[in-house]
Amino acid sequence: QDSHFLTDADMVMSFVNLVEHDKEFFYPRYHHREFRFDLSKIPEGEAVTAAEFRIYKDYIQERFDNETFRISVYQVLQEHLGRESDLFLLDSRTLWASEEGWLVFDITATSNHWVVNPRHNLGLQLCVETLDGQSINPKLAGLIGRHGPQNKQPFMVAFFKATEVHLRSTRSTGGKQRSQNRSKTPKNQEALRVANVAENSSSDQRQGCKKHELYVSFRDLGWQDWIIAPEGYAAYYCEGECAF
């Protein structure tokens, strides 16, 4: 599925979870977990074509060995003093306790909403329930949180495509900001490492902005284990001084 997203995108970014301390939730949301991501650094003119929340699940074989769980991811719509927030279900999965690997949840719609309306970005909530509706601690289901290994930390990945429609405020006249943002390396999962695509032009050798070719190798990204073919795809990036 991600190979399809890559075909339609010209930029991929990953976002780390900004939550450092578990929030105290009221019953029956006592075991909910909160995740927040900063989408404010996305370059102007980029539209979200797809976005995913990813969390790693370890194999467990103890008290829940033969059970199945329902894992649900919600958008936080509005927060309130003294009572729980309003939530909207984005995606859910049902899986065996013995399953292991990265779980992927579609959060495309809410990501677009956050880009257009940053003040509405109140994050996500995740909950884990047994099939009889009992809420449990995500750790007991094998989900890896922020205290887990660095390469298994939960994160968000978004795929972007340039658009002529300005989604936010007037674009900055700094011509290099867009190309620099495009070539930044996402920090979270090694599967999403992206190398620098170009060196910045020196101040005395400035050139006009133009499109350059960029070949994205799935092997360089660490995706060769699950993308058998093709070996990569042709992408593009912009570099140079913007005249507008």
Short mmCIF file of C-alpha atoms in Angstrom, two decimals, residues 65-177:
data_model
loop_
_atom_site.label_atom_id
_atom_site.label_comp_id
_atom_site.label_asym_id
_atom_site.label_seq_id
_atom_site.Cartn_x
_atom_site.Cartn_y
_atom_site.Cartn_z
CA ASP A 65 -2.31 -15.84 24.83
CA ASN A 66 -5.43 -16.97 22.95
CA GLU A 67 -7.35 -13.70 23.02
CA THR A 68 -8.02 -11.07 20.41
CA PHE A 69 -7.94 -7.32 20.93
CA ARG A 70 -9.63 -4.38 19.31
CA ILE A 71 -7.27 -1.44 18.99
CA SER A 72 -8.93 1.88 18.18
CA VAL A 73 -7.44 5.26 17.28
CA TYR A 74 -9.46 8.44 17.86
CA GLN A 75 -9.07 12.08 16.89
CA VAL A 76 -9.47 14.47 19.82
CA LEU A 77 -12.10 16.95 18.65
CA GLN A 78 -12.44 19.14 21.73
CA GLU A 79 -11.04 19.20 25.24
CA HIS A 80 -13.05 20.10 28.35
CA LEU A 81 -12.25 21.03 31.94
CA GLY A 82 -13.42 18.44 34.43
CA ARG A 83 -14.61 15.88 31.91
CA GLU A 84 -13.31 13.77 29.07
CA SER A 85 -12.60 15.10 25.60
CA ASP A 86 -14.88 14.63 22.61
CA LEU A 87 -13.48 11.90 20.36
CA PHE A 88 -14.00 10.76 16.77
CA LEU A 89 -13.09 7.22 15.71
CA LEU A 90 -10.55 7.25 12.87
CA ASP A 91 -9.58 3.61 12.50
CA SER A 92 -9.57 0.32 14.40
CA ARG A 93 -8.07 -3.15 14.08
CA THR A 94 -8.84 -6.51 15.61
CA LEU A 95 -5.89 -8.84 16.06
CA TRP A 96 -4.62 -11.83 17.99
CA ALA A 97 -2.55 -11.34 21.12
CA SER A 98 0.21 -13.41 19.51
CA GLU A 99 0.60 -11.10 16.49
CA GLU A 100 3.80 -9.10 16.20
CA GLY A 101 4.93 -6.16 14.07
CA TRP A 102 3.99 -2.62 13.08
CA LEU A 103 0.28 -1.76 13.25
CA VAL A 104 -0.85 0.89 10.78
CA PHE A 105 -3.89 3.13 11.23
CA ASP A 106 -5.24 5.51 8.58
CA ILE A 107 -5.37 9.12 9.83
CA THR A 108 -5.38 10.89 6.45
CA ALA A 109 -8.56 12.90 7.00
CA THR A 110 -7.57 14.31 10.37
CA SER A 111 -4.04 15.11 9.18
CA ASN A 112 -5.40 17.29 6.38
CA HIS A 113 -7.63 18.99 8.92
CA TRP A 114 -4.63 19.67 11.18
CA VAL A 115 -2.60 21.15 8.33
CA VAL A 116 -5.38 23.55 7.34
CA ASN A 117 -6.43 24.32 10.94
CA PRO A 118 -3.40 23.90 13.24
CA ARG A 119 -5.30 25.07 16.32
CA HIS A 120 -7.56 22.03 15.97
CA ASN A 121 -4.59 19.67 16.30
CA LEU A 122 -5.37 18.18 19.70
CA GLY A 123 -3.73 14.86 18.97
CA LEU A 124 -4.89 11.26 19.04
CA GLN A 125 -6.08 8.82 21.66
CA LEU A 126 -5.59 5.06 21.48
CA CYS A 127 -7.46 2.40 23.41
CA VAL A 128 -7.23 -1.38 23.62
CA GLU A 129 -10.22 -3.55 24.46
CA THR A 130 -10.91 -7.24 24.68
CA LEU A 131 -13.76 -8.43 22.48
CA ASP A 132 -16.09 -8.41 25.48
CA GLY A 133 -15.47 -4.67 25.84
CA GLN A 134 -12.98 -4.70 28.72
CA SER A 135 -10.48 -1.84 28.45
CA ILE A 136 -6.90 -2.91 29.19
CA ASN A 137 -3.50 -1.28 29.47
CA PRO A 138 -1.92 -1.16 25.98
CA LYS A 139 1.32 -2.48 27.46
CA LEU A 140 -0.43 -5.73 28.45
CA ALA A 141 -1.43 -6.16 24.79
CA GLY A 142 2.21 -5.84 23.73
CA LEU A 143 2.02 -2.29 22.38
CA ILE A 144 5.31 -0.40 22.61
CA GLY A 145 5.07 3.13 23.97
CA ARG A 146 7.56 5.95 24.39
CA HIS A 147 9.60 3.98 26.95
CA GLY A 148 10.32 1.20 24.45
CA PRO A 149 13.34 0.76 22.15
CA GLN A 150 14.09 3.74 19.92
CA ASN A 151 13.48 1.76 16.72
CA LYS A 152 10.01 0.72 17.93
CA GLN A 153 8.70 4.09 19.10
CA PRO A 154 5.20 5.03 17.88
CA PHE A 155 5.18 7.70 15.20
CA MET A 156 3.22 9.28 12.37
CA VAL A 157 4.16 9.22 8.70
CA ALA A 158 2.61 11.50 6.08
CA PHE A 159 2.84 11.58 2.29
CA PHE A 160 2.61 14.96 0.55
CA LYS A 161 2.15 16.29 -2.96
CA ALA A 162 2.73 19.84 -4.12
CA THR A 163 -0.39 21.80 -5.01
CA GLU A 164 -0.98 25.24 -6.44
CA VAL A 165 -3.70 25.86 -3.86
CA HIS A 166 -2.38 27.72 -0.81
CA LEU A 167 -3.78 25.94 2.23
CA ARG A 168 -2.46 28.36 4.84
CA SER A 169 -0.96 31.82 5.16
CA THR A 170 0.87 33.70 2.40
CA ARG A 171 3.99 31.89 1.28
CA SER A 172 7.34 33.17 2.52
CA THR A 173 9.60 34.90 0.01
CA GLY A 174 12.62 32.97 1.29
CA GLY A 175 13.39 30.89 -1.79
CA LYS A 176 15.42 28.18 -0.08
CA GLN A 177 13.07 27.25 2.74
#
